[in-house]
Amino acid sequence: MGLHTLRKIVLGAPNVEEAAGFYTEFGLTPLGEGRFASADGGEQLQLVTRPTRRLVAVTIGVDDRDDLLRAQADLARQGFDSTVEGKRLTAVEPVTGVTTRLEVEAPITVAPPEQPAVEYNAPGRIIRTNARALPLDRKDDVRPRKLGHVVLGSTDLETSMRFFRDGIGFKVSDMIQGRGSFMRCSTDHHNLLVQNTPVNFVHHSSWQVDDVDEVGRGASRLLEADPNRHVWGLGRHHIGSNFFWYLRDPSGTFAEYYSDLDTILEDQLWSPEVFEGKLARYNWGPPPPPSFIRPDDLAEIMAGAHTPGG
């Protein structure tokens, strides 16, 4: 696979300073000028001022310049323009307006967790004795290890899919019946989900942490500071298998802590499936609130789409 990493996203927000405070509390490291780093991925988020929240840009790592030329040719066959300069290809997805960049650079290396692997007791399998569970003693702030994926709503799913799948080169991992596709540019189950929606908007970004205890600890600390940040969780998705907890940043964009995502090392050993109903959203957990499926500010976003610079 020429594509190998989801490197970075640029999010638009009406108030960058407020959003920056949230992502600092979320556990990302501020680098200045609205830029943030994850623990292992380096700079992976940039916040820029926009009238309404949106996904402004996404950067994907590739192996070499041949991958850029391959993508340029594939985009052209699908009717999309792109430019290649040096080690970067740039193209704009025409429906959502998301600037998409392919850059020649090394893959992100995620180090194993520093803490010992969690040992779980189970009926007939007692592993931990005479001691409390190790995660209960963790005191450090939760720090996301890397950017995992971003979810984008598109008013023209077919065109957006042709751009990302047939042009850029994402591979489909699973699908939601009549709604969208989970796609990957790495060995992660998904790095991009594009959904059919009544307005173009960014739904959420997702950030990997070590395990389900870190999902819970990270969300709990954010909610202790402001309970209104809660969106949905704790639960486990069926598509991708990951544990999740979603929170809301000040602009209204959701941010997800996740752990234990499916990994696809051999394309021929994975068969994409089509899901609908409950399993399209989750396997267990509290039911998703209506605002998760249809965020409360969609009308505002739709109005902002007609604002210059929106």
Tab-separated table of C-alpha atoms in Angstrom:
chain	number	residue	atom	x	y	z
A	1	MET	CA	0.000	0.000	0.000
A	2	GLY	CA	1.503	3.351	-1.051
A	3	LEU	CA	-0.601	5.214	1.510
A	4	HIS	CA	0.610	4.415	4.999
A	5	THR	CA	-0.408	7.037	7.584
A	6	LEU	CA	-3.058	9.561	8.499
A	7	ARG	CA	-0.581	12.324	9.346
A	8	LYS	CA	-2.569	15.427	10.208
A	9	ILE	CA	-5.911	17.203	10.088
A	10	VAL	CA	-6.750	20.898	10.064
A	11	LEU	CA	-9.986	21.807	11.839
A	12	GLY	CA	-11.801	25.102	11.422
A	13	ALA	CA	-13.428	26.652	14.494
A	14	PRO	CA	-15.059	30.029	15.162
A	15	ASN	CA	-12.989	30.509	18.333
A	16	VAL	CA	-9.557	28.922	18.045
A	17	GLU	CA	-8.496	29.960	21.533
A	18	GLU	CA	-11.428	28.144	23.168
A	19	ALA	CA	-10.922	25.056	21.011
A	20	ALA	CA	-7.199	25.071	21.792
A	21	GLY	CA	-7.944	24.970	25.512
A	22	PHE	CA	-10.095	21.887	25.019
A	23	TYR	CA	-7.512	19.953	23.007
A	24	THR	CA	-4.827	20.816	25.551
A	25	GLU	CA	-7.024	19.328	28.286
A	26	PHE	CA	-7.762	16.410	25.954
A	27	GLY	CA	-4.082	15.519	26.213
A	28	LEU	CA	-2.502	16.880	23.035
A	29	THR	CA	0.672	18.950	23.338
A	30	PRO	CA	0.335	22.567	22.164
A	31	LEU	CA	3.070	23.659	19.757
A	32	GLY	CA	1.882	27.240	19.278
A	33	GLU	CA	-0.200	28.921	16.576
A	34	GLY	CA	-3.053	26.436	16.970
A	35	ARG	CA	-0.878	23.384	16.305
A	36	PHE	CA	-0.889	20.245	18.472
A	37	ALA	CA	1.123	17.044	18.725
A	38	SER	CA	0.149	13.571	19.870
A	39	ALA	CA	2.562	11.522	21.969
A	40	ASP	CA	3.930	9.440	19.068
A	41	GLY	CA	2.619	11.091	15.906
A	42	GLY	CA	4.197	14.512	16.153
A	43	GLU	CA	2.141	17.436	14.855
A	44	GLN	CA	-1.255	15.993	13.962
A	45	LEU	CA	-3.784	18.767	14.562
A	46	GLN	CA	-3.988	22.400	13.551
A	47	LEU	CA	-6.828	24.748	14.440
A	48	VAL	CA	-7.670	27.654	12.145
A	49	THR	CA	-10.386	30.301	12.306
A	50	ARG	CA	-13.521	29.648	10.248
A	51	PRO	CA	-17.093	30.994	10.620
A	52	THR	CA	-18.381	27.495	11.428
A	53	ARG	CA	-16.633	24.262	12.356
A	54	ARG	CA	-15.342	22.177	9.479
A	55	LEU	CA	-12.599	19.880	8.258
A	56	VAL	CA	-10.281	22.169	6.328
A	57	ALA	CA	-7.495	19.786	5.328
A	58	VAL	CA	-6.151	16.283	5.761
A	59	THR	CA	-2.599	15.031	5.170
A	60	ILE	CA	-1.733	11.412	4.342
A	61	GLY	CA	1.751	9.900	4.314
A	62	VAL	CA	2.949	7.915	1.285
A	63	ASP	CA	6.062	5.899	0.501
A	64	ASP	CA	7.577	7.734	-2.458
A	65	ARG	CA	7.031	10.137	-5.339
A	66	ASP	CA	5.662	7.324	-7.529
A	67	ASP	CA	2.706	7.178	-5.138
A	68	LEU	CA	2.050	10.861	-5.788
A	69	LEU	CA	2.098	10.351	-9.553
A	70	ARG	CA	-0.132	7.275	-9.276
A	71	ALA	CA	-2.682	9.252	-7.252
A	72	GLN	CA	-2.511	12.170	-9.681
A	73	ALA	CA	-3.265	9.853	-12.596
A	74	ASP	CA	-6.113	8.148	-10.716
A	75	LEU	CA	-7.613	11.491	-9.715
A	76	ALA	CA	-7.458	12.683	-13.315
A	77	ARG	CA	-9.256	9.532	-14.497
A	78	GLN	CA	-12.048	10.366	-12.051
A	79	GLY	CA	-12.209	13.969	-13.270
A	80	PHE	CA	-10.444	15.631	-10.309
A	81	ASP	CA	-7.617	18.159	-10.596
A	82	SER	CA	-4.434	17.930	-8.522
A	83	THR	CA	-0.940	19.359	-8.420
A	84	VAL	CA	2.355	17.688	-7.548
A	85	GLU	CA	5.199	19.823	-6.261
A	86	GLY	CA	8.277	18.132	-4.886
A	87	LYS	CA	7.197	15.561	-2.306
A	88	ARG	CA	3.563	16.701	-2.056
A	89	LEU	CA	0.345	16.215	-4.013
A	90	THR	CA	-2.543	18.600	-3.332
A	91	ALA	CA	-6.150	18.140	-4.399
A	92	VAL	CA	-9.473	19.525	-3.179
A	93	GLU	CA	-12.443	17.208	-2.675
A	94	PRO	CA	-15.087	19.194	-4.579
A	95	VAL	CA	-18.154	18.424	-2.444
A	96	THR	CA	-16.843	19.151	1.055
A	97	GLY	CA	-14.011	21.457	0.015
A	98	VAL	CA	-11.479	19.488	2.063
A	99	THR	CA	-7.903	20.083	0.891
A	100	THR	CA	-6.226	16.686	0.697
A	101	ARG	CA	-2.461	16.360	0.705
A	102	LEU	CA	-0.286	13.333	0.069
A	103	GLU	CA	3.250	13.778	1.386
A	104	VAL	CA	6.297	11.547	1.064
A	105	GLU	CA	7.443	10.835	4.609
A	106	ALA	CA	8.186	7.985	6.990
A	107	PRO	CA	5.337	6.157	8.752
A	108	ILE	CA	4.545	6.999	12.365
A	109	THR	CA	6.073	4.562	14.844
A	110	VAL	CA	3.930	4.015	17.927
A	111	ALA	CA	5.888	2.691	20.887
A	112	PRO	CA	4.416	-0.040	23.143
A	113	PRO	CA	2.787	1.250	26.332
A	114	GLU	CA	5.191	1.945	29.171
A	115	GLN	CA	2.860	0.431	31.757
A	116	PRO	CA	2.534	-3.374	32.019
A	117	ALA	CA	-0.223	-5.056	30.052
A	118	VAL	CA	-3.453	-5.147	32.043
A	119	GLU	CA	-4.246	-8.578	33.485
A	120	TYR	CA	-7.957	-9.277	33.769
A	121	ASN	CA	-9.426	-11.847	36.130
A	122	ALA	CA	-12.198	-13.978	34.645
A	123	PRO	CA	-14.282	-16.954	35.771
A	124	GLY	CA	-11.929	-19.909	36.038
A	125	ARG	CA	-8.929	-17.765	35.028
A	126	ILE	CA	-7.504	-15.916	38.012
A	127	ILE	CA	-4.416	-13.983	36.947
A	128	ARG	CA	-4.239	-11.109	39.422
A	129	THR	CA	-4.257	-12.095	43.095
A	130	ASN	CA	-3.836	-10.199	46.366
A	131	ALA	CA	-3.574	-6.869	44.568
A	132	ARG	CA	-5.747	-4.176	43.061
A	133	ALA	CA	-5.834	-3.694	39.306
A	134	LEU	CA	-2.775	-1.758	38.118
A	135	PRO	CA	-4.706	0.888	36.114
A	136	LEU	CA	-6.219	2.148	39.370
A	137	ASP	CA	-2.791	3.494	40.344
A	138	ARG	CA	-2.225	5.511	37.178
A	139	LYS	CA	-1.793	9.196	37.986
A	140	ASP	CA	-0.375	10.718	34.803
A	141	ASP	CA	-2.629	12.686	32.483
A	142	VAL	CA	-3.940	10.721	29.513
A	143	ARG	CA	-2.057	11.540	26.317
A	144	PRO	CA	-3.367	10.313	22.950
A	145	ARG	CA	-0.718	8.272	21.170
A	146	LYS	CA	-1.776	9.173	17.630
A	147	LEU	CA	-4.566	10.481	15.427
A	148	GLY	CA	-6.687	7.535	14.369
A	149	HIS	CA	-9.429	8.778	12.064
A	150	VAL	CA	-11.729	11.584	11.060
A	151	VAL	CA	-15.418	11.403	10.096
A	152	LEU	CA	-16.796	13.610	7.354
A	153	GLY	CA	-20.367	14.284	6.249
A	154	SER	CA	-20.930	14.813	2.511
A	155	THR	CA	-24.001	15.909	0.572
A	156	ASP	CA	-22.778	13.870	-2.411
A	157	LEU	CA	-21.454	10.572	-1.086
A	158	GLU	CA	-20.823	9.087	-4.519
A	159	THR	CA	-18.526	11.926	-5.597
A	160	SER	CA	-16.692	12.028	-2.263
A	161	MET	CA	-16.157	8.260	-2.424
A	162	ARG	CA	-14.795	8.458	-5.960
A	163	PHE	CA	-12.360	11.106	-4.794
A	164	PHE	CA	-11.049	9.375	-1.673
A	165	ARG	CA	-11.332	5.740	-2.760
A	166	ASP	CA	-10.767	5.738	-6.519
A	167	GLY	CA	-8.576	8.840	-6.687
A	168	ILE	CA	-6.545	9.177	-3.486
A	169	GLY	CA	-6.404	5.417	-2.908
A	170	PHE	CA	-8.200	4.689	0.382
A	171	LYS	CA	-9.380	1.089	0.788
A	172	VAL	CA	-12.865	0.206	2.013
A	173	SER	CA	-12.923	-1.824	5.240
A	174	ASP	CA	-16.665	-1.921	6.011
A	175	MET	CA	-19.836	-0.115	4.975
A	176	ILE	CA	-23.045	1.192	6.524
A	177	GLN	CA	-26.054	0.346	4.383
A	178	GLY	CA	-27.049	3.451	2.444
A	179	ARG	CA	-24.971	5.751	4.666
A	180	GLY	CA	-21.228	5.555	4.090
A	181	SER	CA	-17.952	3.681	4.121
A	182	PHE	CA	-15.151	3.131	6.618
A	183	MET	CA	-11.871	3.497	4.714
A	184	ARG	CA	-8.217	3.051	5.573
A	185	CYS	CA	-4.899	4.492	4.425
A	186	SER	CA	-2.914	2.433	6.953
A	187	THR	CA	-3.204	-0.919	8.717
A	188	ASP	CA	-5.835	0.558	11.059
A	189	HIS	CA	-9.371	-0.637	10.318
A	190	HIS	CA	-10.321	2.900	9.354
A	191	ASN	CA	-8.776	6.330	9.064
A	192	LEU	CA	-11.674	8.024	7.284
A	193	LEU	CA	-15.439	7.584	7.365
A	194	VAL	CA	-17.468	9.484	4.791
A	195	GLN	CA	-21.211	9.589	5.441
A	196	ASN	CA	-24.204	10.727	3.421
A	197	THR	CA	-25.524	13.849	5.213
A	198	PRO	CA	-27.796	16.829	4.458
A	199	VAL	CA	-24.922	19.288	4.923
A	200	ASN	CA	-21.150	19.030	4.577
A	201	PHE	CA	-19.525	18.990	8.011
A	202	VAL	CA	-16.919	17.327	10.206
A	203	HIS	CA	-18.448	14.925	12.707
A	204	HIS	CA	-15.454	13.933	14.851
A	205	SER	CA	-11.766	13.230	15.106
A	206	SER	CA	-10.563	10.132	16.949
A	207	TRP	CA	-7.426	9.639	19.033
A	208	GLN	CA	-5.803	6.396	20.148
A	209	VAL	CA	-4.971	5.730	23.795
A	210	ASP	CA	-3.392	2.659	25.380
A	211	ASP	CA	-6.440	0.761	26.653
A	212	VAL	CA	-10.023	1.046	27.842
A	213	ASP	CA	-8.898	2.384	31.225
A	214	GLU	CA	-7.243	5.320	29.453
A	215	VAL	CA	-10.466	5.899	27.502
A	216	GLY	CA	-12.353	6.097	30.785
A	217	ARG	CA	-9.740	8.123	32.656
A	218	GLY	CA	-9.364	10.669	29.872
A	219	ALA	CA	-13.088	11.212	29.476
A	220	SER	CA	-13.682	11.323	33.219
A	221	ARG	CA	-11.142	14.086	33.760
A	222	LEU	CA	-12.627	16.207	30.999
A	223	LEU	CA	-16.122	15.707	32.393
A	224	GLU	CA	-15.031	16.589	35.913
A	225	ALA	CA	-14.081	20.006	34.536
A	226	ASP	CA	-17.248	20.373	32.425
A	227	PRO	CA	-20.011	17.706	32.358
A	228	ASN	CA	-21.535	19.369	29.273
A	229	ARG	CA	-18.670	17.997	27.196
A	230	HIS	CA	-20.192	14.514	27.327
A	231	VAL	CA	-21.620	13.182	24.064
A	232	TRP	CA	-21.637	9.365	24.096
A	233	GLY	CA	-19.838	6.589	25.948
A	234	LEU	CA	-18.457	4.417	27.352
A	235	GLY	CA	-19.186	1.765	24.719
A	236	ARG	CA	-17.736	-0.541	22.101
A	237	HIS	CA	-18.253	-0.243	18.374
A	238	HIS	CA	-19.013	-3.308	16.284
A	239	ILE	CA	-17.411	-1.872	13.150
A	240	GLY	CA	-13.724	-1.639	14.064
A	241	SER	CA	-14.280	-3.318	17.469
A	242	ASN	CA	-12.894	-0.315	19.388
A	243	PHE	CA	-13.873	0.980	22.806
A	244	PHE	CA	-15.038	4.607	22.587
A	245	TRP	CA	-16.034	7.735	24.439
A	246	TYR	CA	-17.019	10.909	22.578
A	247	LEU	CA	-16.740	14.446	23.926
A	248	ARG	CA	-17.629	17.841	22.460
A	249	ASP	CA	-15.119	20.621	21.847
A	250	PRO	CA	-16.277	24.275	22.207
A	251	SER	CA	-16.979	24.577	18.476
A	252	GLY	CA	-19.302	21.550	18.518
A	253	THR	CA	-16.923	19.085	16.841
A	254	PHE	CA	-16.763	15.745	18.631
A	255	ALA	CA	-13.461	14.238	19.790
A	256	GLU	CA	-13.177	10.512	20.516
A	257	TYR	CA	-10.821	8.560	22.749
A	258	TYR	CA	-10.506	5.002	21.437
A	259	SER	CA	-8.555	1.809	22.078
A	260	ASP	CA	-8.370	-1.740	20.686
A	261	LEU	CA	-9.165	-1.022	17.039
A	262	ASP	CA	-9.069	-3.847	14.463
A	263	THR	CA	-5.832	-4.068	12.457
A	264	ILE	CA	-5.721	-5.174	8.824
A	265	LEU	CA	-2.250	-6.387	7.879
A	266	GLU	CA	-3.215	-8.461	4.829
A	267	ASP	CA	-5.898	-7.027	2.544
A	268	GLN	CA	-6.781	-10.442	1.143
A	269	LEU	CA	-7.560	-11.772	4.631
A	270	TRP	CA	-10.180	-9.092	5.346
A	271	SER	CA	-13.653	-9.173	3.799
A	272	PRO	CA	-15.622	-5.901	4.021
A	273	GLU	CA	-19.155	-6.258	5.350
A	274	VAL	CA	-22.264	-4.111	5.143
A	275	PHE	CA	-23.961	-3.222	8.442
A	276	GLU	CA	-27.227	-1.554	9.356
A	277	GLY	CA	-29.270	-0.916	12.474
A	278	LYS	CA	-27.637	-1.039	15.890
A	279	LEU	CA	-24.422	-2.778	14.773
A	280	ALA	CA	-23.745	0.052	12.332
A	281	ARG	CA	-23.254	2.278	15.392
A	282	TYR	CA	-22.225	0.128	18.342
A	283	ASN	CA	-22.149	-3.333	19.884
A	284	TRP	CA	-22.771	-2.344	23.504
A	285	GLY	CA	-23.056	0.794	25.589
A	286	PRO	CA	-25.709	3.455	26.143
A	287	PRO	CA	-27.830	4.245	23.073
A	288	PRO	CA	-26.387	7.126	21.050
A	289	PRO	CA	-28.162	10.419	21.731
A	290	PRO	CA	-30.004	12.047	18.808
A	291	SER	CA	-27.395	14.840	18.799
A	292	PHE	CA	-24.666	12.299	17.973
A	293	ILE	CA	-26.468	11.143	14.847
A	294	ARG	CA	-27.650	14.610	13.857
A	295	PRO	CA	-25.647	17.313	15.671
A	296	ASP	CA	-27.679	20.215	16.997
A	297	ASP	CA	-25.806	22.848	14.985
A	298	LEU	CA	-26.376	21.466	11.466
A	299	ALA	CA	-28.713	24.338	10.557
A	300	GLU	CA	-26.059	26.827	11.654
A	301	ILE	CA	-23.421	24.984	9.641
A	302	MET	CA	-25.678	24.999	6.592
A	303	ALA	CA	-26.091	28.767	6.904
A	304	GLY	CA	-22.327	29.170	7.361
A	305	ALA	CA	-21.703	27.207	4.179
A	306	HIS	CA	-23.067	30.200	2.281
A	307	THR	CA	-20.824	32.659	4.109
A	308	PRO	CA	-17.654	33.812	2.307
A	309	GLY	CA	-14.734	31.851	3.758
A	310	GLY	CA	-17.105	29.298	5.310
